[in-house]
């Protein structure tokens, strides 16, 4: 570690260990930047050329603002590149997936075995009448079958929509109905801190008013007390695939065909279904896993995200499998049975790349240095972070305790919508705590004012992307207008919704969301969804929620509630309202605090000014309040 110079925030710059900051690596990064600048088409063509296409694309890109088409007329199937390509080219018996359960159970799949399981389920889905273009909702715990389900859908061209297991019946129903899912794949339960949390019963409730659902496939994990399977629409997972063939020809997909829909919390109203394509997404996921996370042949790669979020889609499942890596996956909770579990797993499995989130790092910081220090972490060679700003204190701890002041820490900024990493330091580049880094080769990002003009270094502005990139979302499901908004709010740029500052070296510091999303422990929660869950309680007349800063979770949700006449504020009612939100949206979206109020600050047009509530809560200057009603 060498301290280089001071940047505007006063944080230090860290030069990576000389062994990784070698001349060749730095030159390679420079070359890639230059190649992209010189000829973006040729640049992406080279990347896409490393993957298999059953029909070569005629053209790399066509940009018709706000719609881009990538790898035009090309045909492939992402599972061909995730599975068959490896099975047929020397990685047949290489370990693709290592899974560890909370109770020490272990399961290991080679590429051949994973391909076989995917094909069996793909055939099972077909036998239920699922085909290309049909939507399948996956609501599962973190088990190999969750990954297999995603790949099985992709195999036959069905569009998966994965819903994080922490969501409740209301949120699940909404997503199933919005996607018009024909099949739901679930499990009897998920294990969390030694407790069984039922999933199937949530699905039962969620599908009552979901007429599109024809079948529910149930993975029964508890074979001693198996849950009952209701014959009308439910099917047992292993019963279904039991007699199925181990081969299933991959459906030929056009580059532009949708691969999946992932719902992300909307700023106003309903969550929006972000759609990613088969071709462009594949190329972006592959490129960044190799070049940002630096995945190599002998790595044991662990991304701690749940496959139910975009990080899990791109960097637990598709990216590392496209790159032929060995993926480690666990259902275990980070601090259960004690805060040493993660570090023991790193040691035991020889994890080399660890990709996690600031909220987890901050949690481990609290538990003290002793837990990681008890383990041999020398297998690690790359550390990475995602989901929210990696604050300097958390960076230092991660770098010092886990990276032993030698390893690169790559802080990756990206979004559900971008599909892949956009801004980060690359392995070998100087690191600046608090700053994500620079746009990677292939990405043209900027910090701008309202008119879309670049602002000078040191000035805050909106984070935008100026040029299309392969894994950009190809649409918002059944909502063209919302899609267009992304590309028409600031000039013709893609507006990320984050505020940022650039320094003189071109490093981006992400300041936070400028819209109504709250990031709670790395999960993106829409204020609108929580507010409507609150107002669904009969005693609640109106509600507003804000993110209140929290040292570990980054934010907690605080709700301001106006009661209907005749209701008495108190603990009992508070708990009732919280229960309602929990039942509706699940524990992930539960407010930590509720305050009963008589009025909410509103603009003249009737919009709740959450910014004002937040300023008051934090005791800071609310800024411009000229639009306030009174
Ligand atoms: O605000 C940014 C924050 O997470 C948002 C995207 O959330 P989501 O679509 O759920 O995807 C999360 C995983 C990619 C962004 O708009 N964010 C993500 N990564 C970072 C970040 N903020 C700062 N630094 C990051 N590295």
mmCIF file of N, CA and C and ligand atoms in Angstrom, residues 262-265 274 305 309-312 314-315 355 358 385-391 410-421 423-424 434-437 463 494 496-499 508-515 517 519 522-525, ligand 1:
data_model
loop_
_atom_site.group_PDB
_atom_site.id
_atom_site.type_symbol
_atom_site.label_atom_id
_atom_site.label_comp_id
_atom_site.label_asym_id
_atom_site.label_seq_id
_atom_site.Cartn_x
_atom_site.Cartn_y
_atom_site.Cartn_z
ATOM 1 N N UNK A 262 -36.977 -8.478 -14.702
ATOM 2 C CA UNK A 262 -36.700 -8.370 -13.269
ATOM 3 C C UNK A 262 -37.365 -7.103 -12.769
ATOM 4 N N UNK A 263 -38.226 -7.270 -11.772
ATOM 5 C CA UNK A 263 -38.968 -6.107 -11.274
ATOM 6 C C UNK A 263 -38.102 -5.316 -10.319
ATOM 7 N N UNK A 264 -38.086 -4.025 -10.561
ATOM 8 C CA UNK A 264 -37.358 -3.159 -9.656
ATOM 9 C C UNK A 264 -38.344 -2.132 -9.145
ATOM 10 N N UNK A 265 -38.134 -1.686 -7.912
ATOM 11 C CA UNK A 265 -39.120 -0.818 -7.289
ATOM 12 C C UNK A 265 -39.291 0.466 -8.074
ATOM 13 N N UNK A 274 -38.048 -4.656 -15.619
ATOM 14 C CA UNK A 274 -36.920 -4.358 -16.502
ATOM 15 C C UNK A 274 -36.651 -5.608 -17.357
ATOM 16 N N UNK A 305 -24.527 -12.172 -3.401
ATOM 17 C CA UNK A 305 -25.901 -11.718 -3.647
ATOM 18 C C UNK A 305 -26.862 -12.891 -3.801
ATOM 19 N N UNK A 309 -31.873 -10.866 -7.117
ATOM 20 C CA UNK A 309 -31.607 -9.480 -7.507
ATOM 21 C C UNK A 309 -30.754 -9.487 -8.768
ATOM 22 N N UNK A 310 -30.579 -8.309 -9.354
ATOM 23 C CA UNK A 310 -29.815 -8.262 -10.617
ATOM 24 C C UNK A 310 -28.377 -8.732 -10.408
ATOM 25 N N UNK A 311 -27.799 -8.403 -9.247
ATOM 26 C CA UNK A 311 -26.416 -8.832 -9.022
ATOM 27 C C UNK A 311 -26.333 -10.353 -9.099
ATOM 28 N N UNK A 312 -27.342 -11.009 -8.557
ATOM 29 C CA UNK A 312 -27.364 -12.463 -8.628
ATOM 30 C C UNK A 312 -27.562 -12.969 -10.050
ATOM 31 N N UNK A 314 -26.675 -11.465 -12.946
ATOM 32 C CA UNK A 314 -25.502 -11.264 -13.803
ATOM 33 C C UNK A 314 -24.242 -11.877 -13.207
ATOM 34 N N UNK A 315 -24.099 -11.783 -11.878
ATOM 35 C CA UNK A 315 -22.797 -12.173 -11.326
ATOM 36 C C UNK A 315 -22.813 -13.365 -10.378
ATOM 37 N N UNK A 355 -17.176 -11.101 -3.956
ATOM 38 C CA UNK A 355 -17.952 -9.950 -4.438
ATOM 39 C C UNK A 355 -19.125 -9.763 -3.488
ATOM 40 N N UNK A 358 -21.565 -3.292 0.630
ATOM 41 C CA UNK A 358 -21.152 -2.476 1.770
ATOM 42 C C UNK A 358 -21.911 -2.793 3.046
ATOM 43 N N UNK A 385 -17.247 -4.926 -4.516
ATOM 44 C CA UNK A 385 -18.401 -4.431 -3.767
ATOM 45 C C UNK A 385 -19.440 -3.863 -4.733
ATOM 46 N N UNK A 386 -20.691 -3.908 -4.335
ATOM 47 C CA UNK A 386 -21.773 -3.380 -5.169
ATOM 48 C C UNK A 386 -22.993 -3.042 -4.325
ATOM 49 N N UNK A 387 -23.810 -2.145 -4.820
ATOM 50 C CA UNK A 387 -25.139 -1.942 -4.252
ATOM 51 C C UNK A 387 -25.365 -0.561 -3.696
ATOM 52 N N UNK A 388 -24.321 0.048 -3.203
ATOM 53 C CA UNK A 388 -24.420 1.393 -2.646
ATOM 54 C C UNK A 388 -22.989 1.886 -2.469
ATOM 55 N N UNK A 389 -22.826 3.164 -2.146
ATOM 56 C CA UNK A 389 -21.452 3.641 -2.008
ATOM 57 C C UNK A 389 -20.693 2.845 -0.933
ATOM 58 N N UNK A 390 -19.474 2.472 -1.263
ATOM 59 C CA UNK A 390 -18.602 1.814 -0.285
ATOM 60 C C UNK A 390 -17.896 2.956 0.446
ATOM 61 N N UNK A 391 -18.415 3.301 1.613
ATOM 62 C CA UNK A 391 -17.884 4.458 2.336
ATOM 63 C C UNK A 391 -16.433 4.194 2.761
ATOM 64 N N UNK A 410 -12.520 -3.639 -5.925
ATOM 65 C CA UNK A 410 -13.216 -2.964 -7.016
ATOM 66 C C UNK A 410 -14.633 -2.646 -6.575
ATOM 67 N N UNK A 411 -14.959 -1.357 -6.637
ATOM 68 C CA UNK A 411 -16.272 -0.872 -6.205
ATOM 69 C C UNK A 411 -17.082 -0.634 -7.476
ATOM 70 N N UNK A 412 -18.014 -1.540 -7.744
ATOM 71 C CA UNK A 412 -18.700 -1.528 -9.033
ATOM 72 C C UNK A 412 -20.032 -0.797 -8.962
ATOM 73 N N UNK A 413 -20.171 0.257 -9.740
ATOM 74 C CA UNK A 413 -21.465 0.942 -9.852
ATOM 75 C C UNK A 413 -22.194 0.446 -11.091
ATOM 76 N N UNK A 414 -23.427 0.057 -10.901
ATOM 77 C CA UNK A 414 -24.303 -0.307 -12.019
ATOM 78 C C UNK A 414 -25.712 -0.456 -11.484
ATOM 79 N N UNK A 415 -26.654 -0.908 -12.311
ATOM 80 C CA UNK A 415 -28.071 -0.963 -11.919
ATOM 81 C C UNK A 415 -28.770 -2.145 -12.584
ATOM 82 N N UNK A 416 -29.966 -2.445 -12.085
ATOM 83 C CA UNK A 416 -30.794 -3.464 -12.730
ATOM 84 C C UNK A 416 -30.916 -3.134 -14.225
ATOM 85 N N UNK A 417 -31.107 -1.864 -14.500
ATOM 86 C CA UNK A 417 -31.324 -1.423 -15.881
ATOM 87 C C UNK A 417 -30.080 -1.574 -16.747
ATOM 88 N N UNK A 418 -28.901 -1.402 -16.152
ATOM 89 C CA UNK A 418 -27.686 -1.443 -16.979
ATOM 90 C C UNK A 418 -27.248 -2.881 -17.243
ATOM 91 N N UNK A 419 -27.678 -3.798 -16.410
ATOM 92 C CA UNK A 419 -27.382 -5.225 -16.619
ATOM 93 C C UNK A 419 -25.963 -5.630 -16.300
ATOM 94 N N UNK A 420 -25.034 -4.717 -16.434
ATOM 95 C CA UNK A 420 -23.609 -5.027 -16.205
ATOM 96 C C UNK A 420 -22.927 -3.844 -15.516
ATOM 97 N N UNK A 421 -21.714 -4.098 -15.031
ATOM 98 C CA UNK A 421 -20.901 -3.036 -14.443
ATOM 99 C C UNK A 421 -20.716 -1.889 -15.429
ATOM 100 N N UNK A 423 -19.275 1.568 -13.980
ATOM 101 C CA UNK A 423 -18.218 2.418 -13.433
ATOM 102 C C UNK A 423 -17.542 1.662 -12.296
ATOM 103 N N UNK A 424 -16.242 1.583 -12.333
ATOM 104 C CA UNK A 424 -15.512 0.876 -11.277
ATOM 105 C C UNK A 424 -14.010 1.099 -11.465
ATOM 106 N N UNK A 434 -14.403 5.719 -1.341
ATOM 107 C CA UNK A 434 -15.501 6.671 -1.504
ATOM 108 C C UNK A 434 -15.854 6.904 -2.962
ATOM 109 N N UNK A 435 -14.921 6.578 -3.840
ATOM 110 C CA UNK A 435 -15.164 6.725 -5.275
ATOM 111 C C UNK A 435 -15.331 5.340 -5.900
ATOM 112 N N UNK A 436 -16.343 5.194 -6.748
ATOM 113 C CA UNK A 436 -16.497 3.908 -7.435
ATOM 114 C C UNK A 436 -15.331 3.727 -8.406
ATOM 115 N N UNK A 437 -15.051 4.722 -9.206
ATOM 116 C CA UNK A 437 -13.945 4.613 -10.162
ATOM 117 C C UNK A 437 -14.330 5.290 -11.462
ATOM 118 N N UNK A 463 -25.902 11.666 -12.849
ATOM 119 C CA UNK A 463 -25.092 10.651 -13.521
ATOM 120 C C UNK A 463 -25.843 10.172 -14.760
ATOM 121 N N UNK A 494 -29.034 8.492 -21.183
ATOM 122 C CA UNK A 494 -29.693 7.594 -20.239
ATOM 123 C C UNK A 494 -29.507 8.194 -18.846
ATOM 124 N N UNK A 496 -29.554 7.859 -14.964
ATOM 125 C CA UNK A 496 -29.462 6.758 -14.000
ATOM 126 C C UNK A 496 -30.299 6.998 -12.752
ATOM 127 N N UNK A 497 -30.573 8.284 -12.448
ATOM 128 C CA UNK A 497 -31.315 8.571 -11.214
ATOM 129 C C UNK A 497 -30.407 8.733 -10.009
ATOM 130 N N UNK A 498 -29.101 8.684 -10.228
ATOM 131 C CA UNK A 498 -28.141 8.896 -9.141
ATOM 132 C C UNK A 498 -27.491 10.268 -9.309
ATOM 133 N N UNK A 499 -27.101 10.838 -8.179
ATOM 134 C CA UNK A 499 -26.294 12.049 -8.221
ATOM 135 C C UNK A 499 -24.833 11.624 -8.048
ATOM 136 N N UNK A 508 -15.504 8.718 -10.389
ATOM 137 C CA UNK A 508 -16.870 9.095 -10.027
ATOM 138 C C UNK A 508 -17.150 8.727 -8.571
ATOM 139 N N UNK A 509 -17.670 9.715 -7.836
ATOM 140 C CA UNK A 509 -18.193 9.413 -6.501
ATOM 141 C C UNK A 509 -19.710 9.422 -6.619
ATOM 142 N N UNK A 510 -20.346 8.339 -6.205
ATOM 143 C CA UNK A 510 -21.802 8.271 -6.292
ATOM 144 C C UNK A 510 -22.361 8.817 -4.984
ATOM 145 N N UNK A 511 -23.181 9.853 -5.081
ATOM 146 C CA UNK A 511 -23.685 10.480 -3.862
ATOM 147 C C UNK A 511 -24.969 9.814 -3.380
ATOM 148 N N UNK A 512 -25.788 9.380 -4.298
ATOM 149 C CA UNK A 512 -27.030 8.728 -3.867
ATOM 150 C C UNK A 512 -28.141 8.949 -4.862
ATOM 151 N N UNK A 513 -29.280 8.389 -4.575
ATOM 152 C CA UNK A 513 -30.411 8.459 -5.493
ATOM 153 C C UNK A 513 -31.021 9.853 -5.479
ATOM 154 N N UNK A 514 -31.464 10.285 -6.635
ATOM 155 C CA UNK A 514 -32.153 11.566 -6.682
ATOM 156 C C UNK A 514 -33.660 11.343 -6.759
ATOM 157 N N UNK A 515 -34.086 10.102 -6.856
ATOM 158 C CA UNK A 515 -35.525 9.841 -6.934
ATOM 159 C C UNK A 515 -36.012 9.126 -5.671
ATOM 160 N N UNK A 517 -36.231 6.164 -4.343
ATOM 161 C CA UNK A 517 -35.854 4.798 -3.999
ATOM 162 C C UNK A 517 -35.063 4.852 -2.701
ATOM 163 N N UNK A 519 -32.366 2.632 -0.447
ATOM 164 C CA UNK A 519 -31.544 1.430 -0.433
ATOM 165 C C UNK A 519 -31.381 0.973 1.012
ATOM 166 N N UNK A 522 -28.712 -2.769 1.010
ATOM 167 C CA UNK A 522 -28.403 -3.169 -0.361
ATOM 168 C C UNK A 522 -29.623 -3.507 -1.200
ATOM 169 N N UNK A 523 -30.799 -3.500 -0.613
ATOM 170 C CA UNK A 523 -32.002 -3.786 -1.387
ATOM 171 C C UNK A 523 -32.693 -2.490 -1.762
ATOM 172 N N UNK A 524 -33.138 -2.469 -2.992
ATOM 173 C CA UNK A 524 -33.728 -1.283 -3.546
ATOM 174 C C UNK A 524 -35.239 -1.277 -3.309
ATOM 175 N N UNK A 525 -35.704 -0.393 -2.438
ATOM 176 C CA UNK A 525 -37.126 -0.406 -2.082
ATOM 177 C C UNK A 525 -37.781 0.890 -2.563
HETATM 178 O O1 LIG B 1 -28.001 4.147 -6.396
HETATM 179 C C1 LIG B 1 -27.157 3.238 -7.059
HETATM 180 C C2 LIG B 1 -26.873 2.066 -6.152
HETATM 181 O O2 LIG B 1 -27.861 1.100 -6.465
HETATM 182 C C3 LIG B 1 -28.704 1.561 -7.514
HETATM 183 C C4 LIG B 1 -29.114 0.425 -8.405
HETATM 184 O O3 LIG B 1 -29.862 -0.471 -7.660
HETATM 185 P P1 LIG B 1 -30.307 -1.861 -8.297
HETATM 186 O O4 LIG B 1 -30.959 -1.625 -9.600
HETATM 187 O O5 LIG B 1 -31.073 -2.563 -7.250
HETATM 188 O O6 LIG B 1 -28.976 -2.629 -8.567
HETATM 189 C C5 LIG B 1 -28.128 -2.910 -7.494
HETATM 190 C C6 LIG B 1 -26.968 -3.740 -7.955
HETATM 191 C C7 LIG B 1 -26.341 -3.316 -9.200
HETATM 192 C C8 LIG B 1 -27.873 2.579 -8.214
HETATM 193 O O7 LIG B 1 -28.649 3.465 -8.980
HETATM 194 N N1 LIG B 1 -25.534 1.502 -6.379
HETATM 195 C C9 LIG B 1 -25.236 0.320 -6.953
HETATM 196 N N2 LIG B 1 -23.909 0.104 -6.932
HETATM 197 C C10 LIG B 1 -23.337 1.171 -6.356
HETATM 198 C C11 LIG B 1 -24.376 2.071 -6.010
HETATM 199 N N3 LIG B 1 -24.119 3.253 -5.420
HETATM 200 C C12 LIG B 1 -22.837 3.564 -5.177
HETATM 201 N N4 LIG B 1 -21.788 2.757 -5.462
HETATM 202 C C13 LIG B 1 -21.993 1.557 -6.049
HETATM 203 N N5 LIG B 1 -20.964 0.774 -6.312
#
